[in-house]
PDB file of C-alpha atoms in Angstrom:
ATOM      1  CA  UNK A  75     -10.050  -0.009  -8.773  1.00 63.00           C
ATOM      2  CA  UNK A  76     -12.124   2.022 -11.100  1.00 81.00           C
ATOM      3  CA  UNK A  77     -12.117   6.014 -11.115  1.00 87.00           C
ATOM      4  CA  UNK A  78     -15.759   6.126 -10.121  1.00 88.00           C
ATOM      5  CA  UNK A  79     -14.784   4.277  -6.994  1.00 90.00           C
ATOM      6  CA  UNK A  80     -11.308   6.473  -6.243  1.00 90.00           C
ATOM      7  CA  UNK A  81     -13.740   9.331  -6.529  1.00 91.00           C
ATOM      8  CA  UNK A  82     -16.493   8.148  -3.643  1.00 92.00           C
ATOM      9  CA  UNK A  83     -13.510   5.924  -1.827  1.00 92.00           C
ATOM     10  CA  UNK A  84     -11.049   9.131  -1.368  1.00 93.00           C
ATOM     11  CA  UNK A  85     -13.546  12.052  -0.041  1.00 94.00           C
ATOM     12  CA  UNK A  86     -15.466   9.266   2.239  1.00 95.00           C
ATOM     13  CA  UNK A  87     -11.703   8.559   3.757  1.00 95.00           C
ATOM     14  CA  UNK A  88     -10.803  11.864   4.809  1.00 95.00           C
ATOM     15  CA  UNK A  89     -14.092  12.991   5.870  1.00 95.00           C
ATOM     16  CA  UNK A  90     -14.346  10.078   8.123  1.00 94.00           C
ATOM     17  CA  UNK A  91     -10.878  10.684   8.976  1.00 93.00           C
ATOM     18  CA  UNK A  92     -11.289  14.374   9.746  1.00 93.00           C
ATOM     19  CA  UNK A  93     -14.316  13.995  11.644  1.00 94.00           C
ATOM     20  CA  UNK A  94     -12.824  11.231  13.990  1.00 92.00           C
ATOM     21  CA  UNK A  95      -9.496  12.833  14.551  1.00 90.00           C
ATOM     22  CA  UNK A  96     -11.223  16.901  15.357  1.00 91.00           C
ATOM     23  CA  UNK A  97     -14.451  15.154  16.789  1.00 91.00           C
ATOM     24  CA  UNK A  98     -14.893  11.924  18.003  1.00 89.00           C
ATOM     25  CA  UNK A  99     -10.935  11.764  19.117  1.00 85.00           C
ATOM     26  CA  UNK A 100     -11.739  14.944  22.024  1.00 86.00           C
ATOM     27  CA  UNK A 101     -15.289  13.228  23.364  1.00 86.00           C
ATOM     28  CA  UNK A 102     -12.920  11.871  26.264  1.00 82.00           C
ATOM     29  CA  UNK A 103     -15.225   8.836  26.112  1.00 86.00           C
ATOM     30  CA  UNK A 104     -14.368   5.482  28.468  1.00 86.00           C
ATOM     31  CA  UNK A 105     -12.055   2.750  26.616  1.00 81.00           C
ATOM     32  CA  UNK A 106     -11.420   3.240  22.809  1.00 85.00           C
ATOM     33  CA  UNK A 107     -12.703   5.927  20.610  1.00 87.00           C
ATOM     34  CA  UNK A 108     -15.232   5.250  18.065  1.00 90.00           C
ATOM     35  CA  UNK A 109     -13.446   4.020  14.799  1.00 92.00           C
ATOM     36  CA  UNK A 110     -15.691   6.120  11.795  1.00 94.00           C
ATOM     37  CA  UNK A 111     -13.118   5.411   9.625  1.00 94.00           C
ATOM     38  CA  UNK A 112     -13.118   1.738  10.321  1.00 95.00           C
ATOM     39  CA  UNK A 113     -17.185   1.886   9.424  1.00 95.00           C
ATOM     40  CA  UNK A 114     -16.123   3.616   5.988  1.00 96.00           C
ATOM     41  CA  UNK A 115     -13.799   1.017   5.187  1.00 96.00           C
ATOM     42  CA  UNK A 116     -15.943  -1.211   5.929  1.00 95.00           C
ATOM     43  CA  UNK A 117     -19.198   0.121   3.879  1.00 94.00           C
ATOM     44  CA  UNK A 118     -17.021   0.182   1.062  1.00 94.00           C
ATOM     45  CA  UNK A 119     -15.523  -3.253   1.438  1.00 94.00           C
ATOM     46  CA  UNK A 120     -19.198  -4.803   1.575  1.00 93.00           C
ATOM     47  CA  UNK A 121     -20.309  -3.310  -1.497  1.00 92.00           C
ATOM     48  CA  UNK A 122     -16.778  -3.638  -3.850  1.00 92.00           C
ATOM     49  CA  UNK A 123     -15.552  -6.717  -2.595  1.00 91.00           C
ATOM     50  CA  UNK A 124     -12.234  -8.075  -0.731  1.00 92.00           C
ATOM     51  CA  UNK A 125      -9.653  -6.854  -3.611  1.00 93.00           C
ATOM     52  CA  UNK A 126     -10.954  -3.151  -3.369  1.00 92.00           C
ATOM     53  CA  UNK A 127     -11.757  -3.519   0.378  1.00 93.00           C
ATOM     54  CA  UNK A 128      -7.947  -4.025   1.148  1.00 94.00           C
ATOM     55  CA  UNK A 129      -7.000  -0.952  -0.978  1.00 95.00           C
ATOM     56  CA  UNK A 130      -9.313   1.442   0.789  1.00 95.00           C
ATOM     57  CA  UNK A 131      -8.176  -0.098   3.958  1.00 95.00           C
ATOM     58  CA  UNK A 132      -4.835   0.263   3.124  1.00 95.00           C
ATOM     59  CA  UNK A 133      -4.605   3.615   2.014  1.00 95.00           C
ATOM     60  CA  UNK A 134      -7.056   4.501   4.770  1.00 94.00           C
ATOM     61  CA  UNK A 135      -5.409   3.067   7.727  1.00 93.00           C
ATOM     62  CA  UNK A 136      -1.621   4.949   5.758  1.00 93.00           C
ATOM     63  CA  UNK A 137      -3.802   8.451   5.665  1.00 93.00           C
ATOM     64  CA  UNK A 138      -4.748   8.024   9.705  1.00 91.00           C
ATOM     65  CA  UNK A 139      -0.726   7.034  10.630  1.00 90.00           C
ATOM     66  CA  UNK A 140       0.199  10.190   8.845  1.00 90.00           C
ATOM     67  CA  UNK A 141      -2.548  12.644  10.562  1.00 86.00           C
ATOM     68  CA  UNK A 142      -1.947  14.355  13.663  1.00 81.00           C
ATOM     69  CA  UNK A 143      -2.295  13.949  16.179  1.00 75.00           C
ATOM     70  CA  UNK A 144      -0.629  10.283  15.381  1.00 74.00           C
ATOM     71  CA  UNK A 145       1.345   8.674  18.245  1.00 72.00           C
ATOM     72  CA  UNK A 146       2.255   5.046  16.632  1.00 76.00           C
ATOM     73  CA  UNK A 147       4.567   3.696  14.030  1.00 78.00           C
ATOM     74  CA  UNK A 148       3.752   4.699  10.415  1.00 85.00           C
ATOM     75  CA  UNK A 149       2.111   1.300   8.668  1.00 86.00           C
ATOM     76  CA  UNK A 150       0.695  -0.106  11.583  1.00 88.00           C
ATOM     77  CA  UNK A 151      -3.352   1.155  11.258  1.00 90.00           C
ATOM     78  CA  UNK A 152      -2.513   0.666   7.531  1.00 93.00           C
ATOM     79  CA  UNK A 153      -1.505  -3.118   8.185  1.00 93.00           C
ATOM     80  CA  UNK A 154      -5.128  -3.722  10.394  1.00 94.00           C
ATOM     81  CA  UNK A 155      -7.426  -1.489   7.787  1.00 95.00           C
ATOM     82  CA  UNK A 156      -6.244  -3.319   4.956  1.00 96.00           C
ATOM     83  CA  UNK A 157      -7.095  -6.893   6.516  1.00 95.00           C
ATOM     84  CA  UNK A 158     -10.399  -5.946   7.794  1.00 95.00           C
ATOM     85  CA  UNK A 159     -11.637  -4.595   4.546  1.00 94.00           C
ATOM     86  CA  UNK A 160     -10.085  -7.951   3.011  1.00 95.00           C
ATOM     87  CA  UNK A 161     -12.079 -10.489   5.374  1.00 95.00           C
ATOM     88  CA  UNK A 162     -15.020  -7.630   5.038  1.00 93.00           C
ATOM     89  CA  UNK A 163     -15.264  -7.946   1.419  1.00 92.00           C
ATOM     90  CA  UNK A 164     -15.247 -11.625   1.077  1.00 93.00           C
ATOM     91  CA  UNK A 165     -18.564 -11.910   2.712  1.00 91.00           C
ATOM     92  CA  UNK A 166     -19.878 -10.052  -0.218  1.00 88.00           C
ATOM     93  CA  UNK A 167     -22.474 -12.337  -2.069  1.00 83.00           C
ATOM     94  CA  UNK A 168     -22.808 -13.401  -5.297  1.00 79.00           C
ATOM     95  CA  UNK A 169     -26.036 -11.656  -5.801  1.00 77.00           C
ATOM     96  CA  UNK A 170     -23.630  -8.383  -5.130  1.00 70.00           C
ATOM     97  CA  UNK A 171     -26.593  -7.205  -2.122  1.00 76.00           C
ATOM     98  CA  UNK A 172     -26.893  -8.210   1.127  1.00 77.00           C
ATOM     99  CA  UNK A 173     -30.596  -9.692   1.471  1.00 78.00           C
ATOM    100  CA  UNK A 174     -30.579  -8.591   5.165  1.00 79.00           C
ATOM    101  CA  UNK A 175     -28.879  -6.427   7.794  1.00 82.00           C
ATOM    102  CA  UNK A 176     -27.643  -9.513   9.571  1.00 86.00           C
ATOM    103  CA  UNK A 177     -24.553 -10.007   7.579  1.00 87.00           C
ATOM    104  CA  UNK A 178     -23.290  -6.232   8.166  1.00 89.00           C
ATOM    105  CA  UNK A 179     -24.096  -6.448  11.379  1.00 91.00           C
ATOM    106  CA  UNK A 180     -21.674  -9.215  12.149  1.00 93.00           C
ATOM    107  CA  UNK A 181     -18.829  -8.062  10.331  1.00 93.00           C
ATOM    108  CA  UNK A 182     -19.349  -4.906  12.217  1.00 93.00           C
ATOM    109  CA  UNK A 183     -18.945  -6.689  15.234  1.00 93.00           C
ATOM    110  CA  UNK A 184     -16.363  -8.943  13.829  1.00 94.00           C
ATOM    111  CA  UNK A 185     -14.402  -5.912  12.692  1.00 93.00           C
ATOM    112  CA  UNK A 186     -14.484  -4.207  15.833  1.00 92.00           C
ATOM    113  CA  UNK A 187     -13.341  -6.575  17.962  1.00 93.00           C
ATOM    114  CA  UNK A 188     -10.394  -8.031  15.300  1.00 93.00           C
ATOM    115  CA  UNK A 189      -9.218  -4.493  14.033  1.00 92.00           C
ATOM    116  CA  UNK A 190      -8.533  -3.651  18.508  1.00 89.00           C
ATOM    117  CA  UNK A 191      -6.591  -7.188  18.940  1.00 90.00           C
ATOM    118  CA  UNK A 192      -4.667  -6.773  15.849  1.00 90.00           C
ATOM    119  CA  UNK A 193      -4.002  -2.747  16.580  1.00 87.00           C
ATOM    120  CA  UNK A 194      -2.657  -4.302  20.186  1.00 84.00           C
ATOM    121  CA  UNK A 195      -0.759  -7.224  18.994  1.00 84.00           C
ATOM    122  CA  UNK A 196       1.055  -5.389  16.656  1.00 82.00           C
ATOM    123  CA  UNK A 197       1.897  -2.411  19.103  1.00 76.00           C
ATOM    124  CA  UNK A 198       3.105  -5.535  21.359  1.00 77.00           C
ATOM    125  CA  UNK A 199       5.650  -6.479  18.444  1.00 79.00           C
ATOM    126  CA  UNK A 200       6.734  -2.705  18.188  1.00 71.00           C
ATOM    127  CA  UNK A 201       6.641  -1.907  21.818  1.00 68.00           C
ATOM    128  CA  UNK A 202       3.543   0.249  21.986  1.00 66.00           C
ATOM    129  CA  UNK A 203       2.211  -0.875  25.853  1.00 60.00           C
ATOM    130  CA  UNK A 204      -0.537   1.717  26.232  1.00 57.00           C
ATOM    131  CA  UNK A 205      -3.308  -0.997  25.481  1.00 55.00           C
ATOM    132  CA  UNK A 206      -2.459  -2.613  28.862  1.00 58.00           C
ATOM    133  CA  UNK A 207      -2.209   0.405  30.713  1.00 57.00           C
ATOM    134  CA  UNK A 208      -6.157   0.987  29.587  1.00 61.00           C
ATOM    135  CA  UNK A 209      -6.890  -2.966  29.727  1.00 74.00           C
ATOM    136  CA  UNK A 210      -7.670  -4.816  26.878  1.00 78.00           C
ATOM    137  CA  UNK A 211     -11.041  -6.308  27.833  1.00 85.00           C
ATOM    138  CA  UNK A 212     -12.305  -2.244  28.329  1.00 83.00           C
ATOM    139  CA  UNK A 213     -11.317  -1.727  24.778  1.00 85.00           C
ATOM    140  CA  UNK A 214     -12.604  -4.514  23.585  1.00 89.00           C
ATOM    141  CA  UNK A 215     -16.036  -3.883  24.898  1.00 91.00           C
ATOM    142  CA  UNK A 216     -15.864  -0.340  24.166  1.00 90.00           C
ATOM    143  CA  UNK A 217     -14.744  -0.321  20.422  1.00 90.00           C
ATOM    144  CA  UNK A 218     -17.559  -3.091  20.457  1.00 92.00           C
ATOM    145  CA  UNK A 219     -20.072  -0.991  21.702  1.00 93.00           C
ATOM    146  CA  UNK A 220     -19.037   2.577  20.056  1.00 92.00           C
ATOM    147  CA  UNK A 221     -19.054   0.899  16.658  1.00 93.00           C
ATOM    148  CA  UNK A 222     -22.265  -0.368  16.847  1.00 93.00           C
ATOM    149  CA  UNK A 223     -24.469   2.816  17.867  1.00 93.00           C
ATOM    150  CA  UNK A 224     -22.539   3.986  15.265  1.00 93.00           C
ATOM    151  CA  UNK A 225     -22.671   1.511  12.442  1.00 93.00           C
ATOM    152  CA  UNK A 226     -26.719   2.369  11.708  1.00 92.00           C
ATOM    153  CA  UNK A 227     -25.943   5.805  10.552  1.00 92.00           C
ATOM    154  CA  UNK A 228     -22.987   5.224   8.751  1.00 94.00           C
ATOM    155  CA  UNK A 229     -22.681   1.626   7.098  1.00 94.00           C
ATOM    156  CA  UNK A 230     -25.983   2.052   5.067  1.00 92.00           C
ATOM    157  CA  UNK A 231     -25.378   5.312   4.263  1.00 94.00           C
ATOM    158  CA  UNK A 232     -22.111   4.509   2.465  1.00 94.00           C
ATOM    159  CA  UNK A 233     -23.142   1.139   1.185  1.00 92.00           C
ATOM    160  CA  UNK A 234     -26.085   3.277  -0.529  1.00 91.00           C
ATOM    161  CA  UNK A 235     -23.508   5.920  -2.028  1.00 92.00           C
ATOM    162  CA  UNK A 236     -21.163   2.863  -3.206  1.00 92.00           C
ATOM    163  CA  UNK A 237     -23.978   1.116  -4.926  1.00 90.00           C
ATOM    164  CA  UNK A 238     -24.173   3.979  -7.053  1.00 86.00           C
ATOM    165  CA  UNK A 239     -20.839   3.887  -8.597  1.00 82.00           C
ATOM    166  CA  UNK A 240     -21.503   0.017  -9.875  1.00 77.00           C
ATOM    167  CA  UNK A 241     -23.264   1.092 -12.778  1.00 59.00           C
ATOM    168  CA  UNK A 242     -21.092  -1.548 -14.971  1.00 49.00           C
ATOM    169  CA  UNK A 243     -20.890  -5.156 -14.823  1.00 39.00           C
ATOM    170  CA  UNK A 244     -16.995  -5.352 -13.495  1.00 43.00           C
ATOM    171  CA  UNK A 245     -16.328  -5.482 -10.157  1.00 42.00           C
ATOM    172  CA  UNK A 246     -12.983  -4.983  -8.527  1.00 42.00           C
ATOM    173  CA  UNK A 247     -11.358  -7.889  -8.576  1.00 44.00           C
ATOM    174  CA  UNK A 248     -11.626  -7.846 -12.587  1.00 43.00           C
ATOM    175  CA  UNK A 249     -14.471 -10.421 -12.810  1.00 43.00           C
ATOM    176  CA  UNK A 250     -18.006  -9.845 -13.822  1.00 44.00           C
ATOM    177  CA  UNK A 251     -20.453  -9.097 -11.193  1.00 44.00           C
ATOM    178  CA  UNK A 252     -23.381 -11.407 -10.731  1.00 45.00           C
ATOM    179  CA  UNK A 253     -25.942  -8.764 -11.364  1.00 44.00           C
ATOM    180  CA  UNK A 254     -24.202  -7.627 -14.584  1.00 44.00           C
ATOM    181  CA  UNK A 255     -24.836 -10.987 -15.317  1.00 43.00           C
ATOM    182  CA  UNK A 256     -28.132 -11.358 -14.173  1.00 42.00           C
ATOM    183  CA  UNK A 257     -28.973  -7.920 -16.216  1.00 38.00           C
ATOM    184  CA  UNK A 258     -27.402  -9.672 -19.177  1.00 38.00           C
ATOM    185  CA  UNK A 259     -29.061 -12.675 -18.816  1.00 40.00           C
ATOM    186  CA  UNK A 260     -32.145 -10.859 -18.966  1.00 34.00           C
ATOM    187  CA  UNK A 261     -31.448  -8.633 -21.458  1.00 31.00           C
ATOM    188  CA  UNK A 262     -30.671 -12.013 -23.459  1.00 32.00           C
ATOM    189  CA  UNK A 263     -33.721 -13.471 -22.440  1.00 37.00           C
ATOM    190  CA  UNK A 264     -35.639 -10.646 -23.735  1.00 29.00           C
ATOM    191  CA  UNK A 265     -33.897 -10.670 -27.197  1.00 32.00           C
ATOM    192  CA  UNK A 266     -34.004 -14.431 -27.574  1.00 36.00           C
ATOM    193  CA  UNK A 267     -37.950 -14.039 -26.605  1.00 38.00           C
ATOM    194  CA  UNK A 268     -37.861 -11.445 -29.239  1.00 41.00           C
ATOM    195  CA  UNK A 269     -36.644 -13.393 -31.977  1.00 39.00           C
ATOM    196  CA  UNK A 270     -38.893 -16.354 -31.282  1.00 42.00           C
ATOM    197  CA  UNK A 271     -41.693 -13.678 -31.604  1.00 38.00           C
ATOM    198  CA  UNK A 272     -40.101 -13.017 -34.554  1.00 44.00           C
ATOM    199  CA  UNK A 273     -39.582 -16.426 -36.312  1.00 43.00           C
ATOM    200  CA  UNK A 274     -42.779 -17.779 -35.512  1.00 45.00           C
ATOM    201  CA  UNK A 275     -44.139 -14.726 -36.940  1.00 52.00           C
ATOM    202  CA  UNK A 276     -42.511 -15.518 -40.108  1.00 52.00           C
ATOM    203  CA  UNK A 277     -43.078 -19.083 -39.895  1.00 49.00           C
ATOM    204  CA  UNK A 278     -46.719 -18.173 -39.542  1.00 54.00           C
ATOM    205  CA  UNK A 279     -46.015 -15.616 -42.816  1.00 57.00           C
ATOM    206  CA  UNK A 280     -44.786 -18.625 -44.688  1.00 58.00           C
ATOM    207  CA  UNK A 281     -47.402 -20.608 -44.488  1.00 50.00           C
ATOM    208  CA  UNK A 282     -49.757 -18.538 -45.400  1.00 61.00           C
ATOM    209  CA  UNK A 283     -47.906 -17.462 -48.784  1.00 57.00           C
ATOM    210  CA  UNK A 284     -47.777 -21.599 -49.267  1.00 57.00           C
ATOM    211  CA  UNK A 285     -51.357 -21.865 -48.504  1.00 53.00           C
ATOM    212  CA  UNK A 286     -52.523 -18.896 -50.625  1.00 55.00           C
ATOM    213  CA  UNK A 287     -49.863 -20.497 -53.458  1.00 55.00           C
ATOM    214  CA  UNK A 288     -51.318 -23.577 -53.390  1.00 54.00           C
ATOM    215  CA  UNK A 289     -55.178 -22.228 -53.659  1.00 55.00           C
ATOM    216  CA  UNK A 290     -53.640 -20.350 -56.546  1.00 55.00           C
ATOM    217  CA  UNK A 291     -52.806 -23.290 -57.876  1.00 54.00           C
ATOM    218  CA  UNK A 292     -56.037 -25.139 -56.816  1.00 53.00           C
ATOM    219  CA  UNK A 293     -57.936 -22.545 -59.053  1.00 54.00           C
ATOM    220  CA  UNK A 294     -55.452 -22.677 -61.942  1.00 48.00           C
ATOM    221  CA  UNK A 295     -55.545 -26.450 -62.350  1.00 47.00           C
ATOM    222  CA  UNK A 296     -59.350 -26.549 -61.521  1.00 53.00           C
ATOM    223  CA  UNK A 297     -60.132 -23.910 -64.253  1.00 52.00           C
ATOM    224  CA  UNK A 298     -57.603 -25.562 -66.590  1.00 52.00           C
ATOM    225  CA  UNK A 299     -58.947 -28.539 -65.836  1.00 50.00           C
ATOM    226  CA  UNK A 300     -62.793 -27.001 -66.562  1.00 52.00           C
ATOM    227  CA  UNK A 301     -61.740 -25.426 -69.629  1.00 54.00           C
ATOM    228  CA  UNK A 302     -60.386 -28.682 -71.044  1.00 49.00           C
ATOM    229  CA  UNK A 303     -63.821 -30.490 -70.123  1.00 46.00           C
ATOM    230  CA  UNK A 304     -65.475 -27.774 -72.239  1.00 49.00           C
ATOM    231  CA  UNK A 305     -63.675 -28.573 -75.022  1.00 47.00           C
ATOM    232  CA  UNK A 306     -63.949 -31.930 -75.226  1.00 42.00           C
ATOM    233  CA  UNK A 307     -67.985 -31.548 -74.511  1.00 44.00           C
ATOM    234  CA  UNK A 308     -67.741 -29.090 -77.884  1.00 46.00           C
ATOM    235  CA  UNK A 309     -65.399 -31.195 -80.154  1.00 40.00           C
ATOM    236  CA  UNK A 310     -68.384 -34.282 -79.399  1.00 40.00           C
ATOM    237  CA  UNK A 311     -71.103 -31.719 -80.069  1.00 40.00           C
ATOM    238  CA  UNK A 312     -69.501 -31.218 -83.470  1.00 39.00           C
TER     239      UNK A 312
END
């Protein structure tokens, strides 16, 4: 990942991460609790791609096993983050932009719904039973819900703020962005147009030094050719 992005990735994290844990963690809402940090991961992951998606997932998911007030294994949020912002970031396009809302939405929904079964299966493989004391259908439905009256206010917002780190043509997987390309493509097109203006220009120049060469040489010959009537008309004269 590039510095720009560690330096929009990392504050986003723990803001999200702050605000969830002292916030939206004490609502004492039905179900799950809203997942803000999940929506930051994926904002990110939607804009940068799968390669840097996983990495702010990862290190995401590693900074919310570490805050308090944590009650599961160390690795396990870090293990669902990272996979979400993977599968979140391939649905990037090529264009780098999302032409409509439709796309986010889905992987919104998507996310939601795959980061809760994962976050249960693996507590199942650990030993962590408190989904099925709450029902897993309930948190389903819930993280389902809670995300999305949350996702408007949050998933644009940080897909804006990530845009503006992509000033370059790289993107985080090391190969050149689309609309890098596009830019360069353009920025070729305008130089090639350029020189065309500029070679027919000179073509244009050339001919008219041949044309005014040869009317020089029109009037040289014709004079010549004047003067050496003139002189024969005076050598008969004499």
């Amino acid at each position: 990942m590039r510095i720009n992005r560690i330096l929009l990735s990392a504050p986003l994290v723990v803001v999200a991460l702050i605000i969830q844990v002292s916030i939206l963690g004490r609502l004492q809402l039905p179900g799950a609790v809203p997942d803000l940090l999940l929506l930051v991961v994926l904002g990110l992951a939607l804009v940068y791609g799968h390669v840097a998606g996983s990495l702010v997932g990862f290190f995401a998911g590693l900074l919310a096993d570490l805050a308090p007030p944590s009650d599961h294994a160390i690795g396990r949020y870090a293990l669902v983050l990272c996979v979400i912002g993977y599968i979140a970031g391939l649905t990037k396009p090529d264009s780098g932009q999302h032409r409509s809302a439709t796309v986010p939405l889905m992987v919104v929904i998507g996310a939601a719904i795959g980061s809760t079964l994962m976050y249960a299966g693996v507590g199942s493989l650990v030993g962590d039973t408190a989904a099925r004391h709450v029902g897993l259908v309930g948190l389903l439905l819930s993280a389902t819900l809670y995300d999305l009256l949350l996702a408007p206010f949050t998933v644009p917002l940080v897909m804006a703020l990530a845009r503006r780190t992509e000033h370059d043509s790289v993107v985080g997987d090391g190969s050149p962005s689309p609309s890098g390309t596009a830019t360069r493509d353009s920025a070729y097109g305008w130089l090639t147009t350029g020189t065309g203006l500029k070679a027919s220009r000179g073509a244009m120049k050339s001919v008219r030094t041949k044309a005014h060469i040869g009317s020089q040489r029109g009037g040289l010959l014709g004079k010549s050719a004047r003067d050496k009537a003139g002189r024969i008309k005076g050598v008969k004269r004499l």
